[in-house]
Coordinates of N, CA and C in Angstrom, one line a residue:
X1 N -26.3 181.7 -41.5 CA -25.2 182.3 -42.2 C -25.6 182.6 -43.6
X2 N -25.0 183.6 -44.1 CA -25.4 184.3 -45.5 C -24.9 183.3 -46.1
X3 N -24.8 183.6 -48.1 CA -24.2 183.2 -48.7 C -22.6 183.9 -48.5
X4 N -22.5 185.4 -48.3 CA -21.2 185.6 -48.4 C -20.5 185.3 -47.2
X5 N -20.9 185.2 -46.1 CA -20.5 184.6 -45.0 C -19.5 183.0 -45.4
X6 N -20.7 182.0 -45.5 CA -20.5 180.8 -46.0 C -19.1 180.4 -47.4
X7 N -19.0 181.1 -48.0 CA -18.0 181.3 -49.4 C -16.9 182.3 -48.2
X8 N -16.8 183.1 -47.3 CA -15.6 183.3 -46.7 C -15.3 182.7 -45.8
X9 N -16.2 181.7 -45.2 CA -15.8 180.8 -44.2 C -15.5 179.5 -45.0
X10 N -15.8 179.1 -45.9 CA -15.2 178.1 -47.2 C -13.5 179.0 -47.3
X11 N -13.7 180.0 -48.1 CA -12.1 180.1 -48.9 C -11.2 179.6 -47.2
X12 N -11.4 180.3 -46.2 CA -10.7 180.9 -45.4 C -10.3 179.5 -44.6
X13 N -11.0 178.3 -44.6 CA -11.0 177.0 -44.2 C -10.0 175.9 -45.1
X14 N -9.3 176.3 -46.4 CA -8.6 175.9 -47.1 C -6.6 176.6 -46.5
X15 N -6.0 175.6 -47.0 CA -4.4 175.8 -46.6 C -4.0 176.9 -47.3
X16 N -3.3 177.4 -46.4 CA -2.4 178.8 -46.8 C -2.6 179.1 -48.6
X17 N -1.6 178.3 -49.1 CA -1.0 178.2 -50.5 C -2.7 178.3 -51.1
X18 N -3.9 177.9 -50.8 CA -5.1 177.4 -51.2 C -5.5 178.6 -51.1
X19 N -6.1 179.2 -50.2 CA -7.2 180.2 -49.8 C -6.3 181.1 -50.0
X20 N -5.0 181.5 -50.6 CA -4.5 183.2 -51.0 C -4.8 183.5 -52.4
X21 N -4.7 181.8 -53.3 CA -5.4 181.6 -54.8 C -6.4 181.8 -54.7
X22 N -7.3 181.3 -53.9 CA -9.0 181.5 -53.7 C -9.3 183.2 -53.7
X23 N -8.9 183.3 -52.9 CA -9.3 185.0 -52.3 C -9.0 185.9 -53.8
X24 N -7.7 185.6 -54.3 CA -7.4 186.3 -55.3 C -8.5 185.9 -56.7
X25 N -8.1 185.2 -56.6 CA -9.5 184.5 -57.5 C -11.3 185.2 -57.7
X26 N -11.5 185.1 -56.2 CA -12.6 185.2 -56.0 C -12.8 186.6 -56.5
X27 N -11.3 187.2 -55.8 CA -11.8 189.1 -56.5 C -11.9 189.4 -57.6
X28 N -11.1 188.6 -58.5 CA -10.9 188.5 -60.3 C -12.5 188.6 -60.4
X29 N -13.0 187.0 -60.3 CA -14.5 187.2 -60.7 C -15.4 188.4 -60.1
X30 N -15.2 188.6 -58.8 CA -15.9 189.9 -58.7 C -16.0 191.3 -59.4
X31 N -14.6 191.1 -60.1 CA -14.4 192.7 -60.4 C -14.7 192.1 -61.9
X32 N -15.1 191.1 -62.2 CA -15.6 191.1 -63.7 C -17.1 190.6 -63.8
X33 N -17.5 190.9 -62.9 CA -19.1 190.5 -62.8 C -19.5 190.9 -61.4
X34 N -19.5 192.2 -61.6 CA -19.7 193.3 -60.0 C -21.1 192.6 -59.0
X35 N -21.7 193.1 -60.6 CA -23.6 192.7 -59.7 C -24.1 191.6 -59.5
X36 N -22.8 190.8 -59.6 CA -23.8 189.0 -59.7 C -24.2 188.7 -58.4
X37 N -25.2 187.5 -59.1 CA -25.8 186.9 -58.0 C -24.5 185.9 -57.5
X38 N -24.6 185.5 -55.9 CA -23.3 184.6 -55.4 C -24.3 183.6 -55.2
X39 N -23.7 182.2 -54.8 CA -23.9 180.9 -55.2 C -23.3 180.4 -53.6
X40 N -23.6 179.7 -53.1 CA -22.8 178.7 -51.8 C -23.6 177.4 -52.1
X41 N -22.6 176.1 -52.4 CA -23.3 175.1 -52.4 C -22.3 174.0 -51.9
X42 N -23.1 174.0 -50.4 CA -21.8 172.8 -49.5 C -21.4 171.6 -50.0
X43 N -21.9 171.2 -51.2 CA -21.5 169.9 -51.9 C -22.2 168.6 -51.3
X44 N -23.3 169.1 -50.8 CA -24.5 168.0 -49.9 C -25.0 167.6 -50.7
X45 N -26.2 166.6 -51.0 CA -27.5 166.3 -51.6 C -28.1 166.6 -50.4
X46 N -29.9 166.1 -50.9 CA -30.6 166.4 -49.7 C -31.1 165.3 -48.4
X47 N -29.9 164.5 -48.7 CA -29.9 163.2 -47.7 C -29.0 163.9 -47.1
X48 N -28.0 164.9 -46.5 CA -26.9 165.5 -46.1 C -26.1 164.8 -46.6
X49 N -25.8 164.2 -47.4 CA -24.4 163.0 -48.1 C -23.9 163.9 -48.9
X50 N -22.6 163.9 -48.8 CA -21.4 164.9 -49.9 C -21.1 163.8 -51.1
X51 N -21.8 165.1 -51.8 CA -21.5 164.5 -53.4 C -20.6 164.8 -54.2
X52 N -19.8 165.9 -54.2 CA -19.3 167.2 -54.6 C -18.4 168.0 -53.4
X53 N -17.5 168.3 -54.2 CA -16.7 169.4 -53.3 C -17.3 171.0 -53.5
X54 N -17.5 171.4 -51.9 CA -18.1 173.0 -52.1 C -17.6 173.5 -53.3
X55 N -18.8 174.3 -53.6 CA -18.9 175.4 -54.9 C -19.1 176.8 -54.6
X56 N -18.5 177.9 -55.0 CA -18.7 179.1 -55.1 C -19.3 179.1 -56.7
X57 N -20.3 180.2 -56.2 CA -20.6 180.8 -57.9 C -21.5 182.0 -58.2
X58 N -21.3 182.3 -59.8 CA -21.4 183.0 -59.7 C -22.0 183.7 -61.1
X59 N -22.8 184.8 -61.0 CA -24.1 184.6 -61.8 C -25.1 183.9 -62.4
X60 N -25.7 184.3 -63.0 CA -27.0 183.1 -63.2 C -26.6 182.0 -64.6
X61 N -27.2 181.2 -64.6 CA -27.3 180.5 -65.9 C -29.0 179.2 -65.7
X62 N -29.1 179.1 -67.2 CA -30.4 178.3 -67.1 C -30.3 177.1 -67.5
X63 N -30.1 176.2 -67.0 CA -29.9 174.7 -67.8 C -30.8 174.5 -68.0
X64 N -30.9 173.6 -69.3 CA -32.0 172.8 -70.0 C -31.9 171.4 -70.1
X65 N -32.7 170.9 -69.7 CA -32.7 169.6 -69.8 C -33.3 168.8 -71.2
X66 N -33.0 167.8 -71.4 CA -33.3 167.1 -72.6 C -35.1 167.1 -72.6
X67 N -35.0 166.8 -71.3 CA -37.0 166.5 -71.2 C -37.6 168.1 -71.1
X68 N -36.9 168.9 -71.5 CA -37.4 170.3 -71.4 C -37.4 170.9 -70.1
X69 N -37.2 170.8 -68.7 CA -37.2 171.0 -68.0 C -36.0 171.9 -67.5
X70 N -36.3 172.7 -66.6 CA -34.6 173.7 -66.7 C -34.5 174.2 -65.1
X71 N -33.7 174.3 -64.9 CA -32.7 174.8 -63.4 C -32.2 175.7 -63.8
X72 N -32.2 176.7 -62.7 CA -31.4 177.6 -62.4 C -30.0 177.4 -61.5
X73 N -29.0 177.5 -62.3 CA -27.7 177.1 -61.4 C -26.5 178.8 -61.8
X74 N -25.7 178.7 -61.3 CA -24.2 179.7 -61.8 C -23.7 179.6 -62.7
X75 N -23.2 180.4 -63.4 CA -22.7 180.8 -64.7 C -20.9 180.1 -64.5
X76 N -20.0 180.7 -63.4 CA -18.8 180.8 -63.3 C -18.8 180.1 -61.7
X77 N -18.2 179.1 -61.8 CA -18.0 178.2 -60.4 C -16.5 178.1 -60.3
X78 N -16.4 178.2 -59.1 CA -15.0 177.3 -58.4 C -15.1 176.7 -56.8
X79 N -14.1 176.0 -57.0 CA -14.0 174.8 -56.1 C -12.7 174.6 -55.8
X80 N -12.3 174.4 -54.8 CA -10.7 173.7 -54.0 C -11.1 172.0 -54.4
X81 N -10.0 171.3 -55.3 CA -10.1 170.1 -55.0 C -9.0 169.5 -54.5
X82 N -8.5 167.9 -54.6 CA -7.6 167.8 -53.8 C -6.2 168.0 -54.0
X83 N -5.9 168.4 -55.4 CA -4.6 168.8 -55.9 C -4.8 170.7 -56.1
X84 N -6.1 171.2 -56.0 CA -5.7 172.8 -57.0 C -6.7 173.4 -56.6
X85 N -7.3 174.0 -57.7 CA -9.0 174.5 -58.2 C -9.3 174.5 -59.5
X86 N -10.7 173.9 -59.0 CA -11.3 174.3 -60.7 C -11.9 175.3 -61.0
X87 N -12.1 175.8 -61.8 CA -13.0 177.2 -61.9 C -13.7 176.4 -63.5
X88 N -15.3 176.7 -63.1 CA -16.0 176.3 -64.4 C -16.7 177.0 -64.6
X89 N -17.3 176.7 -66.4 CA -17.6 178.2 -67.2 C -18.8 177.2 -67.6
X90 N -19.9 177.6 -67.7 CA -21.3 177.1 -67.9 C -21.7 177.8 -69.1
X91 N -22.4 177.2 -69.6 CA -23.2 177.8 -70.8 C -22.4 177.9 -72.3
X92 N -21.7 177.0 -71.9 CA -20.7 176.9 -73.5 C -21.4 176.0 -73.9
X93 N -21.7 176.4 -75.7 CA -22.6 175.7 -76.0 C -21.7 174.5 -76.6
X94 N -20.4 174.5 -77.5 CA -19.2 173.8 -77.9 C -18.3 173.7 -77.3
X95 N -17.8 172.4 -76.5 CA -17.3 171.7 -75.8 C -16.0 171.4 -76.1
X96 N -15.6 171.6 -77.0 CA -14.1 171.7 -77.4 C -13.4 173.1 -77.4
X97 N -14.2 174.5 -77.5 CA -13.9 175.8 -77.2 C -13.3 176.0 -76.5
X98 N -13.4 176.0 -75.0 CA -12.3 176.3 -74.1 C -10.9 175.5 -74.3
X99 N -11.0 174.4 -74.6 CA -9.7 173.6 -74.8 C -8.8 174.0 -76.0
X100 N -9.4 174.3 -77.4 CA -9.0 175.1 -78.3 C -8.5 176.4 -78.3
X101 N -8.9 177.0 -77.8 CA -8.8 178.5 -77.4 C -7.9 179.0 -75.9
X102 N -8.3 178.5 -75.3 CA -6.9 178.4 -74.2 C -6.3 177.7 -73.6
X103 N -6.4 176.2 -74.4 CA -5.7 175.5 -73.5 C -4.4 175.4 -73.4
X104 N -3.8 175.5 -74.6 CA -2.3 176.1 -74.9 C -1.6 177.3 -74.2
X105 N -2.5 178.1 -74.2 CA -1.6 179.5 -73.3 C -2.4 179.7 -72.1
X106 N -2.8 178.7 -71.5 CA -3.3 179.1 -69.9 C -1.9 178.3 -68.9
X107 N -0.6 177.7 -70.1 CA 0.4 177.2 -68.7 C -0.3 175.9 -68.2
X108 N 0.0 175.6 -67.0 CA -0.1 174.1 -66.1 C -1.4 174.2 -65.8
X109 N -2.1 173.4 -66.9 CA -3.7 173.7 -66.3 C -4.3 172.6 -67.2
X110 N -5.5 171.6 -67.0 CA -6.2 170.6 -67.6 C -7.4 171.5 -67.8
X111 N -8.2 171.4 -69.6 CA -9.0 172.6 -69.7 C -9.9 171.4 -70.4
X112 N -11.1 171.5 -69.6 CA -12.1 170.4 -70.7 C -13.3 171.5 -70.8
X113 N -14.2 170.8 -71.5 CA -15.6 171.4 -72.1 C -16.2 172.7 -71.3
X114 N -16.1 172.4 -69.7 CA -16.5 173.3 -68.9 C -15.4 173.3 -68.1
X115 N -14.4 173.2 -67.5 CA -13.9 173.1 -66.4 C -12.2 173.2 -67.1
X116 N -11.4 174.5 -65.5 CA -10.1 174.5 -66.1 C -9.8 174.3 -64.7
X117 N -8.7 173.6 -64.3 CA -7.8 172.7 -63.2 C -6.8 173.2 -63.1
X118 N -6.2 173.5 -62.0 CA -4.9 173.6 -61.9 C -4.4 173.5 -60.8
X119 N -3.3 173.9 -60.4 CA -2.6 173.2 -58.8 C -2.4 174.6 -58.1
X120 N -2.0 175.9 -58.9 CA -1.9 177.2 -57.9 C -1.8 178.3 -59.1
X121 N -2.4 179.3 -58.6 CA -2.6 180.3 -59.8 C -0.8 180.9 -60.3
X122 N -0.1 180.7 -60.1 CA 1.5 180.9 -60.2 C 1.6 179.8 -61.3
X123 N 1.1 178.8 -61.2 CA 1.3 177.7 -62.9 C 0.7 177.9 -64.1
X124 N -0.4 179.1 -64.0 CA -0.8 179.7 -64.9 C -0.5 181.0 -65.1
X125 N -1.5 181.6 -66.3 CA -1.1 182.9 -67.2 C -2.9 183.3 -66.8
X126 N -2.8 184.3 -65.3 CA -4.0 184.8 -64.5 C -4.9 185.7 -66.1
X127 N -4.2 186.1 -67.1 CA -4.9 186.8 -67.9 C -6.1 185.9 -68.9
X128 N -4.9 185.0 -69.2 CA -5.4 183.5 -70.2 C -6.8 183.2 -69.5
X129 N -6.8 183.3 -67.7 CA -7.9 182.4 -67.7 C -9.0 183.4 -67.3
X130 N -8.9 184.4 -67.0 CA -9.9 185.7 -67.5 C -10.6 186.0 -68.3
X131 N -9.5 185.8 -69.5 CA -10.0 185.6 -70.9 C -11.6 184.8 -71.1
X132 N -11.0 183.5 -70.6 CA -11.8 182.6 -70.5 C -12.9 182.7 -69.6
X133 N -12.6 183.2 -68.6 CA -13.8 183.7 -67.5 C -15.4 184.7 -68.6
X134 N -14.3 185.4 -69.0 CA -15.2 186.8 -69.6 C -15.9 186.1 -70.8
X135 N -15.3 185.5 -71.5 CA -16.1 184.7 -72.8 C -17.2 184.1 -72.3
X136 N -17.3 183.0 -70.9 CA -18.5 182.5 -70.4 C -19.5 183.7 -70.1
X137 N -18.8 184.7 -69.5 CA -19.7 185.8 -69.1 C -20.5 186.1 -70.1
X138 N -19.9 186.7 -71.5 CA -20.8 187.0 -72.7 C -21.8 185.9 -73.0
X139 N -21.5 184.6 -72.7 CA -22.6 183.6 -73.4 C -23.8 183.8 -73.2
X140 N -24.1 184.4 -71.9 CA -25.3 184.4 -71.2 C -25.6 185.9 -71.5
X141 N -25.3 187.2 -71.9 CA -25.4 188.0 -72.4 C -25.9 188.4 -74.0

């Protein structure tokens, strides 16, 4: 199974109310980052043990590690968790920015360093967290 396969057999595996936010979702980020690279990560380690709830993602980013060392992971992730989705923004270099900046006008939503939460895209303001989508997009630009 592809990656795009895999991320539509993910959204499409989530509850009604879930996978219509997902789907809509997914196209936001699509239509704001046409050419990216897509991401499927079942939320396994390599023992097959779930560590993590599946991840969709989406373009590139380079982590660095303290000992110098760096991975290639996604820029813009999201996830179904057990109350909502998260959608996270990588590559912010100040950790209080997203919280600052939209956490007030994104509506019913928990906004930390990387990661914005919420229970269904109807509790937020879909523009507010675009906003915020598109700002991670520039970092890496």
């Amino acid at each position: 199974m592809n990656t795009q396969e895999q991320i539509k057999e993910y959204i499409t595996s989530q509850p009604e109310s879930k996978r219509t936010d997902m789907q809509k979702l997914h196209q936001i980020i699509l239509e704001l980052m046409p050419a990216c690279k897509l991401w499927f990560l079942d939320g396994k380690n390599s023992k097959n043990k779930t560590v993590s709830n599946p991840n969709i993602g989406y373009g590139l980013h380079t982590i660095r590690y303290a000992d110098g060392t760096t991975k290639e992971f996604y820029q813009i992730g999201m996830s179904a968790n057990t109350t909502g989705i998260s959608v996270y923004i990588l590559g912010i270099d100040d950790k209080t920015y997203l919280s600052k900046t939209f956490g007030e006008k994104i509506g019913k939503a928990s906004v930390t360093g990387y990661c914005i939460k919420f229970k269904a895209l109807k509790d937020i303001h879909i523009e507010t967290l675009e906003a915020a989508i598109q700002f991670g997009i520039q970092q890496e630009s």
